[in-house]
Amino acid sequence: MDDASLVKRYQLGDIRAFNELANRWQSKIHRFSYGFFGNADDAGEITQKTLIRVYKKAGELEEPGKFSSWIYRIANNLCLDELKRAGRRKSSPLGSWSEQIAESENHIPSRQLESKELGVIIQNALLTLSDDQRVVIILKEFEGMKFREIAEILDESENTIKSRMYYGLRSLRKILTEQNIQPEYLNYD
Amino acid sequence: MTEQEKHNRMMDYLYDEMSDTEKREFEELLEADAKLKKELEELQATRKVMGTVSLDSDELKPFSLSTDRNSESENSSKGDTKLYRLMKVGMAAAILLAGMMALAFSGVQFGKTSDGFYLAIGNQPEPVQQGISEEDVMNLLAQIQQDNTLVMAALAEQTRQQQNEQLEEALNLLTAYYDQRRQQDLLLIAEGLTQLEEDTYYRFLQTDETLGDIIYALSNP
């Protein structure tokens, strides 16, 4: 059964339909918010708040077919609210993190990097991006959404989304190059 | 084509969101523009790096609601655990504050004296027990010290006896062991001597037989 059918059943009072939706979406929302904050606690809180909001508002959702865009929009708004509430302490300024890593680890050769370490580097690199670029990269690169879908979620034009994607990727490229990762992973083979 | 349009096309190409015709057109553009091609390759490499990791965390807590529609409001409030916890703390603080105010206005006294804690309505209670005197305390301490000394002495004597018993037992075991070894050695020596005696006796017999054969041969050429 697809999401739209589950939403319709939930709108008719079937709580099991909501539980099925929650089961389907909690890992996606958690992954999305984890990419946003790089922190499992914050990601868990955003996931919970998102699902509670879905629980309260899905009954009024006029277009159940657009549930996917709707739930990501809720999660994105909650992430932005959390950043505002926390006074932007949860994101790092561009460069500060990479300088810190470069000094402490003395430019680790790429071949010594394990996947987990690389994950941490990429996660931290994501945190240095602007919120607009970060959310686009997460939705595109880790959630595999189309530019059209991302534009719908963020209520922006497709060209704007592509532009954010382009500049976000370039920033990531710059950070990864500074971390001396390119010899092994960034070759063009 | 503006730079911005090129970037947008590059994103479409990078994520395969182009028709075949658009793709061919863009590839022709790439062949003509080395800088654009290099940039595309760099971004493809960046994507390749990102593709090696995932953003999954192991710390996802399952979320579900009871299927009982009647308990909707209860579930909703339980779901919002943070708010629920804050409410509980707030209620506890309010109860504590109300209790303290009630105590303050009712003249209830709570405090500590040399005899212990007290809780009273009105004035602080007079001590009803004077406790034990210094002499009693000294006697008590002396008695405790004496008892401790006796206990320690008894304990030391018991330990010494146990050690002596253990030592004696160990010596007995060692003696028995060496005695057994000595008996075994003597037995082995006796067996060895008997064997040697038998061997010597058989050799003499063989020698006698050989000499007899030689003499017989010499006397009957």
Coordinates of N, CA and C in Angstrom, one line a residue, chain A:
Chain A
M1 N 0.8 -1.2 0.0 CA 0.0 0.0 0.0 C 0.9 1.3 0.0
D2 N 0.6 2.2 -0.9 CA 1.4 3.4 -1.0 C 1.1 4.4 0.1
D3 N 1.9 5.4 0.2 CA 1.8 6.4 1.3 C 0.4 7.1 1.2
A4 N 0.0 7.4 0.0 CA -1.2 8.2 -0.2 C -2.4 7.4 0.4
S5 N -2.4 6.1 0.1 CA -3.5 5.2 0.6 C -3.5 5.2 2.1
L6 N -2.3 5.1 2.7 CA -2.2 5.0 4.1 C -2.7 6.3 4.8
V7 N -2.4 7.5 4.1 CA -2.8 8.8 4.6 C -4.4 8.8 4.6
K8 N -4.9 8.3 3.5 CA -6.4 8.3 3.4 C -7.0 7.5 4.5
R9 N -6.4 6.3 4.7 CA -7.0 5.4 5.8 C -6.8 6.1 7.1
Y10 N -5.7 6.7 7.3 CA -5.5 7.4 8.6 C -6.5 8.6 8.8
Q11 N -6.8 9.2 7.7 CA -7.8 10.3 7.7 C -9.2 9.8 8.1
L12 N -9.4 8.5 7.8 CA -10.7 7.8 8.2 C -10.7 7.3 9.6
G13 N -9.5 7.5 10.3 CA -9.5 7.0 11.7 C -8.7 5.8 12.0
D14 N -8.0 5.3 11.0 CA -7.2 4.0 11.2 C -5.8 4.4 11.7
I15 N -5.6 4.2 13.0 CA -4.3 4.5 13.7 C -3.2 3.6 13.2
R16 N -3.6 2.4 12.8 CA -2.6 1.4 12.3 C -1.9 2.0 11.0
A17 N -2.7 2.7 10.2 CA -2.2 3.3 9.0 C -1.1 4.3 9.4
F18 N -1.4 5.1 10.4 CA -0.3 6.1 10.8 C 0.9 5.3 11.3
N19 N 0.8 4.3 12.1 CA 1.9 3.5 12.5 C 2.8 3.0 11.4
E20 N 2.1 2.6 10.3 CA 2.8 2.1 9.1 C 3.5 3.2 8.5
L21 N 2.9 4.4 8.4 CA 3.6 5.5 7.8 C 4.8 5.9 8.7
A22 N 4.6 5.9 10.0 CA 5.7 6.2 10.9 C 6.9 5.2 10.8
N23 N 6.5 3.9 10.6 CA 7.6 2.9 10.4 C 8.4 3.2 9.1
R24 N 7.6 3.6 8.1 CA 8.2 3.8 6.8 C 9.1 5.0 6.8
W25 N 8.7 6.0 7.5 CA 9.3 7.3 7.4 C 10.3 7.7 8.5
Q26 N 10.3 7.1 9.6 CA 11.1 7.5 10.7 C 12.6 7.4 10.4
S27 N 13.0 6.4 9.7 CA 14.4 6.3 9.4 C 14.9 7.3 8.3
K28 N 14.0 7.6 7.4 CA 14.3 8.6 6.4 C 14.4 10.0 7.0
I29 N 13.5 10.3 7.9 CA 13.5 11.6 8.5 C 14.7 11.7 9.5
H30 N 15.0 10.6 10.1 CA 16.1 10.6 11.0 C 17.4 10.8 10.2
R31 N 17.5 10.1 9.1 CA 18.7 10.3 8.3 C 18.8 11.7 7.7
F32 N 17.7 12.3 7.3 CA 17.7 13.6 6.9 C 18.1 14.6 7.9
S33 N 17.5 14.5 9.1 CA 17.9 15.5 10.2 C 19.3 15.2 10.8
Y34 N 19.7 13.9 10.7 CA 21.1 13.6 11.1 C 22.1 14.3 10.2
G35 N 21.8 14.3 8.9 CA 22.6 15.0 7.9 C 22.6 16.5 8.2
F36 N 21.5 17.0 8.7 CA 21.4 18.4 9.0 C 22.2 18.8 10.2
F37 N 22.2 18.0 11.2 CA 22.8 18.4 12.5 C 24.1 17.6 12.8
G38 N 24.2 16.4 12.2 CA 25.4 15.6 12.5 C 25.3 15.1 13.9
N39 N 24.2 14.9 14.5 CA 24.0 14.6 15.9 C 22.8 13.7 16.1
A40 N 23.0 12.5 16.7 CA 21.9 11.6 16.8 C 20.8 12.0 17.7
D41 N 21.2 12.8 18.7 CA 20.2 13.3 19.7 C 19.2 14.3 19.0
D42 N 19.8 15.2 18.3 CA 19.0 16.2 17.7 C 18.2 15.6 16.6
A43 N 18.8 14.6 15.9 CA 18.1 13.9 14.8 C 16.9 13.2 15.4
G44 N 17.1 12.5 16.5 CA 16.0 11.8 17.2 C 14.8 12.7 17.6
E45 N 15.2 13.9 18.1 CA 14.2 14.8 18.5 C 13.4 15.4 17.3
I46 N 14.1 15.7 16.3 CA 13.5 16.2 15.1 C 12.5 15.2 14.5
T47 N 13.0 13.9 14.5 CA 12.2 12.8 14.0 C 10.9 12.7 14.8
Q48 N 11.1 12.7 16.1 CA 9.9 12.6 16.9 C 8.9 13.8 16.7
K49 N 9.4 15.0 16.7 CA 8.6 16.1 16.5 C 7.9 16.1 15.1
T50 N 8.6 15.6 14.1 CA 8.0 15.6 12.8 C 6.8 14.6 12.8
L51 N 7.1 13.4 13.4 CA 6.0 12.4 13.4 C 4.8 12.8 14.2
I52 N 5.1 13.6 15.3 CA 4.0 14.1 16.1 C 3.2 15.1 15.3
R53 N 3.9 15.9 14.5 CA 3.2 16.9 13.7 C 2.4 16.2 12.6
V54 N 3.0 15.2 12.0 CA 2.2 14.5 11.0 C 1.0 13.9 11.6
Y55 N 1.1 13.3 12.8 CA 0.0 12.7 13.5 C -1.1 13.7 13.7
K56 N -0.7 14.9 14.0 CA -1.7 16.0 14.3 C -2.3 16.6 13.1
K57 N -1.5 16.7 12.0 CA -1.9 17.5 10.9 C -2.3 16.6 9.6
A58 N -1.9 15.3 9.6 CA -2.2 14.6 8.4 C -3.7 14.4 8.1
G59 N -4.5 14.6 9.1 CA -5.9 14.5 8.9 C -6.4 15.6 8.0
E60 N -5.7 16.7 8.0 CA -6.1 17.9 7.2 C -5.4 18.0 5.9
L61 N -4.5 17.0 5.6 CA -3.7 17.0 4.4 C -4.6 16.9 3.1
E62 N -4.7 17.9 2.3 CA -5.6 17.9 1.2 C -5.2 17.0 0.0
E63 N -3.8 16.9 -0.2 CA -3.3 16.1 -1.3 C -2.4 15.0 -0.7
P64 N -3.1 13.9 -0.4 CA -2.3 12.7 0.2 C -1.2 12.3 -0.7
G65 N -1.3 12.5 -2.0 CA -0.3 12.1 -3.0 C 1.0 12.8 -2.8
K66 N 0.9 14.0 -2.2 CA 2.1 14.7 -2.0 C 2.7 14.6 -0.5
F67 N 2.3 13.5 0.1 CA 2.8 13.2 1.5 C 4.3 13.3 1.6
S68 N 5.0 12.8 0.7 CA 6.5 12.8 0.8 C 7.0 14.2 0.8
S69 N 6.6 15.0 -0.1 CA 7.1 16.4 0.0 C 6.7 17.1 1.3
W70 N 5.5 16.8 1.7 CA 4.9 17.5 2.9 C 5.7 17.1 4.1
I71 N 6.0 15.8 4.3 CA 6.7 15.4 5.5 C 8.1 15.9 5.5
Y72 N 8.8 16.0 4.4 CA 10.1 16.5 4.3 C 10.1 18.0 4.6
R73 N 9.1 18.7 4.1 CA 8.9 20.1 4.4 C 8.8 20.4 5.9
I74 N 8.0 19.5 6.6 CA 7.8 19.7 8.0 C 9.2 19.5 8.7
A75 N 9.9 18.4 8.3 CA 11.2 18.1 8.9 C 12.2 19.2 8.7
N76 N 12.2 19.8 7.5 CA 13.1 20.8 7.1 C 12.8 22.1 8.0
N77 N 11.5 22.4 8.1 CA 11.1 23.6 8.9 C 11.5 23.4 10.3
L78 N 11.3 22.2 10.9 CA 11.7 21.9 12.3 C 13.2 22.0 12.5
C79 N 14.0 21.6 11.5 CA 15.4 21.7 11.5 C 15.8 23.2 11.6
L80 N 15.2 24.0 10.7 CA 15.6 25.4 10.6 C 15.1 26.1 11.9
D81 N 14.0 25.7 12.5 CA 13.5 26.3 13.7 C 14.5 26.0 14.9
E82 N 15.0 24.7 14.8 CA 15.9 24.3 15.9 C 17.2 25.1 15.8
L83 N 17.7 25.3 14.6 CA 18.9 26.1 14.4 C 18.7 27.5 14.9
K84 N 17.5 28.1 14.6 CA 17.3 29.4 15.1 C 17.2 29.5 16.6
R85 N 16.5 28.4 17.2 CA 16.4 28.4 18.6 C 17.7 28.2 19.3
A86 N 18.6 27.4 18.7 CA 19.9 27.1 19.3 C 20.9 28.2 19.0
G87 N 20.5 29.3 18.3 CA 21.4 30.4 18.0 C 22.5 30.1 17.1
R88 N 22.2 29.1 16.2 CA 23.1 28.6 15.2 C 24.4 28.0 15.8
R89 N 24.3 27.6 17.0 CA 25.5 27.0 17.6 C 25.8 25.6 17.0
K90 N 24.7 25.1 16.3 CA 24.8 23.7 15.9 C 25.5 23.6 14.5
S91 N 25.7 24.8 13.8 CA 26.4 24.7 12.6 C 27.8 25.4 12.7
S92 N 28.7 24.9 11.9 CA 30.1 25.4 12.0 C 30.4 26.4 10.8
P93 N 31.2 27.4 11.1 CA 31.5 28.4 10.0 C 32.5 27.7 9.1
L94 N 32.3 28.1 7.8 CA 33.2 27.5 6.8 C 34.6 27.7 7.1
G95 N 35.4 26.6 7.0 CA 36.8 26.7 7.2 C 37.3 26.4 8.6
S96 N 36.6 26.8 9.6 CA 37.1 26.6 11.0 C 37.3 25.1 11.3
W97 N 36.3 24.3 10.9 CA 36.4 22.9 11.2 C 37.6 22.3 10.4
S98 N 37.7 22.6 9.1 CA 38.7 22.0 8.3 C 40.1 22.4 8.7
E99 N 40.2 23.6 9.2 CA 41.5 24.1 9.7 C 41.9 23.2 11.0
Q100 N 40.9 23.1 11.8 CA 41.1 22.3 13.0 C 41.5 20.9 12.7
I101 N 40.9 20.2 11.8 CA 41.2 18.8 11.5 C 42.6 18.8 10.8
A102 N 42.9 19.8 10.0 CA 44.1 19.8 9.3 C 45.3 19.9 10.3
E103 N 45.1 20.7 11.3 CA 46.2 20.9 12.3 C 46.3 19.7 13.1
S104 N 45.2 19.1 13.6 CA 45.3 18.0 14.5 C 45.8 16.7 13.9
E105 N 45.4 16.5 12.7 CA 45.7 15.2 12.1 C 46.8 15.3 11.0
N106 N 47.3 16.5 10.8 CA 48.4 16.7 9.9 C 48.2 16.0 8.5
H107 N 47.0 16.3 8.0 CA 46.7 15.9 6.6 C 46.8 14.4 6.5
I108 N 45.9 13.7 7.0 CA 45.9 12.2 6.9 C 45.9 11.8 5.4
P109 N 46.8 10.9 5.0 CA 46.7 10.4 3.7 C 45.4 9.7 3.4
S110 N 44.9 9.8 2.2 CA 43.6 9.3 1.9 C 43.5 7.8 2.1
R111 N 44.6 7.1 1.8 CA 44.5 5.6 1.9 C 44.4 5.1 3.3
Q112 N 44.7 6.0 4.3 CA 44.6 5.6 5.7 C 43.2 5.8 6.2
L113 N 42.4 6.5 5.4 CA 41.1 6.9 5.9 C 40.1 5.7 5.8
E114 N 39.5 5.3 6.9 CA 38.5 4.3 6.8 C 37.2 5.0 6.4
S115 N 36.2 4.1 6.0 CA 34.9 4.6 5.6 C 34.3 5.5 6.7
K116 N 34.5 5.0 8.0 CA 33.8 5.7 9.1 C 34.4 7.1 9.2
E117 N 35.7 7.2 9.1 CA 36.4 8.5 9.3 C 36.0 9.4 8.1
L118 N 35.9 8.8 7.0 CA 35.5 9.6 5.8 C 34.0 10.1 6.0
G119 N 33.2 9.2 6.6 CA 31.8 9.6 6.9 C 31.8 10.8 7.9
V120 N 32.7 10.8 8.9 CA 32.8 11.9 9.8 C 33.2 13.2 9.1
I121 N 34.2 13.1 8.2 CA 34.7 14.2 7.5 C 33.6 14.8 6.6
I122 N 32.9 13.9 5.9 CA 31.8 14.4 5.1 C 30.7 15.1 5.9
Q123 N 30.4 14.4 7.0 CA 29.3 14.9 7.9 C 29.7 16.3 8.4
N124 N 31.0 16.5 8.8 CA 31.4 17.8 9.2 C 31.5 18.8 8.1
A125 N 31.9 18.3 6.9 CA 31.9 19.2 5.8 C 30.5 19.7 5.4
L126 N 29.5 18.8 5.6 CA 28.1 19.2 5.3 C 27.7 20.3 6.3
L127 N 28.2 20.2 7.5 CA 27.8 21.2 8.5 C 28.4 22.6 8.2
T128 N 29.4 22.7 7.4 CA 30.0 24.0 7.1 C 29.2 24.7 6.0
L129 N 28.4 23.9 5.3 CA 27.6 24.5 4.2 C 26.5 25.4 4.7
S130 N 25.9 26.3 3.9 CA 24.8 27.0 4.3 C 23.6 26.1 4.4
D131 N 22.6 26.5 5.2 CA 21.4 25.6 5.4 C 20.8 25.2 4.1
D132 N 20.7 26.3 3.2 CA 20.0 26.1 1.9 C 20.7 25.0 1.1
Q133 N 22.0 25.1 1.1 CA 22.8 24.2 0.2 C 22.8 22.8 0.9
R134 N 22.9 22.8 2.2 CA 23.0 21.5 2.9 C 21.7 20.6 2.7
V135 N 20.6 21.3 2.8 CA 19.3 20.5 2.7 C 19.2 20.0 1.3
V136 N 19.6 20.7 0.3 CA 19.5 20.3 -1.1 C 20.4 19.1 -1.3
I137 N 21.6 19.2 -0.8 CA 22.6 18.0 -1.0 C 22.1 16.8 -0.2
I138 N 21.5 16.9 0.9 CA 21.0 15.8 1.7 C 19.9 15.1 0.9
L139 N 18.9 15.9 0.5 CA 17.8 15.4 -0.3 C 18.2 14.7 -1.6
K140 N 19.2 15.4 -2.2 CA 19.6 14.9 -3.6 C 20.5 13.7 -3.4
E141 N 21.6 13.8 -2.7 CA 22.6 12.9 -2.6 C 22.3 11.7 -1.7
F142 N 21.6 11.9 -0.6 CA 21.4 10.8 0.3 C 20.0 10.3 0.3
E143 N 19.1 11.1 -0.2 CA 17.7 10.6 -0.3 C 17.3 10.3 -1.8
G144 N 18.2 10.7 -2.7 CA 18.0 10.3 -4.1 C 16.7 11.0 -4.7
M145 N 16.4 12.2 -4.3 CA 15.2 12.8 -4.9 C 15.5 13.6 -6.2
K146 N 14.5 13.8 -7.0 CA 14.7 14.6 -8.2 C 14.7 16.0 -7.9
F147 N 15.3 16.8 -8.8 CA 15.3 18.3 -8.5 C 13.9 18.8 -8.4
R148 N 13.0 18.3 -9.2 CA 11.6 18.8 -9.2 C 11.0 18.5 -7.8
E149 N 11.3 17.3 -7.3 CA 10.7 17.0 -5.9 C 11.3 17.9 -4.9
I150 N 12.6 18.2 -4.9 CA 13.2 19.0 -3.9 C 12.7 20.4 -4.0
A151 N 12.5 20.9 -5.3 CA 11.9 22.2 -5.5 C 10.5 22.3 -4.9
E152 N 9.8 21.3 -5.0 CA 8.4 21.3 -4.4 C 8.5 21.3 -2.9
I153 N 9.4 20.5 -2.3 CA 9.5 20.5 -0.9 C 9.9 21.9 -0.3
L154 N 10.9 22.5 -1.0 CA 11.4 23.7 -0.4 C 10.7 24.9 -1.0
D155 N 9.7 24.7 -1.9 CA 8.9 25.8 -2.5 C 9.8 26.8 -3.2
E156 N 10.7 26.2 -4.0 CA 11.6 27.1 -4.8 C 11.6 26.6 -6.2
S157 N 12.2 27.4 -7.1 CA 12.3 27.0 -8.5 C 13.3 25.9 -8.7
E158 N 13.2 25.1 -9.7 CA 14.2 24.0 -10.0 C 15.6 24.6 -10.2
N159 N 15.6 25.7 -10.9 CA 16.9 26.4 -11.2 C 17.6 26.8 -9.9
T160 N 16.8 27.3 -9.0 CA 17.4 27.7 -7.7 C 18.0 26.5 -7.0
I161 N 17.3 25.4 -7.0 CA 17.7 24.1 -6.4 C 19.0 23.7 -7.1
K162 N 19.1 23.7 -8.4 CA 20.3 23.2 -9.1 C 21.5 24.1 -8.8
S163 N 21.2 25.4 -8.7 CA 22.3 26.3 -8.4 C 22.8 26.0 -7.0
R164 N 21.9 25.8 -6.0 CA 22.4 25.5 -4.7 C 23.2 24.2 -4.6
M165 N 22.7 23.2 -5.4 CA 23.4 21.9 -5.5 C 24.8 22.1 -6.1
Y166 N 24.9 22.9 -7.1 CA 26.2 23.2 -7.8 C 27.2 23.8 -6.8
Y167 N 26.8 24.9 -6.2 CA 27.7 25.6 -5.3 C 28.0 24.8 -4.0
G168 N 27.0 24.0 -3.6 CA 27.2 23.1 -2.4 C 28.2 22.1 -2.7
L169 N 28.1 21.4 -3.9 CA 29.1 20.4 -4.3 C 30.5 21.0 -4.4
R170 N 30.6 22.2 -5.0 CA 31.9 22.9 -5.1 C 32.5 23.1 -3.8
S171 N 31.7 23.6 -2.8 CA 32.2 23.8 -1.5 C 32.7 22.5 -0.9
L172 N 31.9 21.4 -1.0 CA 32.4 20.1 -0.5 C 33.7 19.7 -1.2
R173 N 33.7 19.9 -2.5 CA 34.9 19.5 -3.2 C 36.2 20.3 -2.6
K174 N 36.0 21.5 -2.3 CA 37.1 22.4 -1.8 C 37.5 21.8 -0.4
I175 N 36.5 21.5 0.4 CA 36.9 21.0 1.8 C 37.6 19.6 1.7
L176 N 37.1 18.8 0.8 CA 37.7 17.4 0.7 C 39.1 17.5 0.1
T177 N 39.3 18.5 -0.8 CA 40.6 18.7 -1.3 C 41.6 19.2 -0.2
E178 N 41.1 20.1 0.6 CA 41.9 20.6 1.7 C 42.3 19.5 2.7
Q179 N 41.4 18.5 2.8 CA 41.7 17.4 3.7 C 42.6 16.3 3.0
N180 N 43.1 16.6 1.8 CA 44.0 15.7 1.2 C 43.4 14.4 0.8
I181 N 42.1 14.4 0.6 CA 41.4 13.1 0.3 C 41.5 12.8 -1.2
Q182 N 41.7 13.8 -2.0 CA 41.5 13.6 -3.4 C 42.5 12.6 -4.1
P183 N 43.7 12.3 -3.6 CA 44.5 11.4 -4.3 C 43.9 10.0 -4.5
E184 N 43.2 9.5 -3.4 CA 42.6 8.2 -3.5 C 41.2 8.2 -4.0
Y185 N 40.4 9.1 -3.5 CA 39.0 9.0 -3.7 C 38.5 10.0 -4.8
L186 N 39.3 11.1 -5.1 CA 38.8 12.1 -6.0 C 39.4 12.0 -7.4
N187 N 40.1 10.9 -7.7 CA 40.6 10.7 -9.0 C 39.5 10.5 -10.0
Y188 N 39.8 10.8 -11.2 CA 38.7 10.8 -12.2 C 38.6 9.5 -12.9
D189 N 39.1 8.4 -12.4 CA 39.0 7.1 -13.2 C 37.6 6.6 -13.3

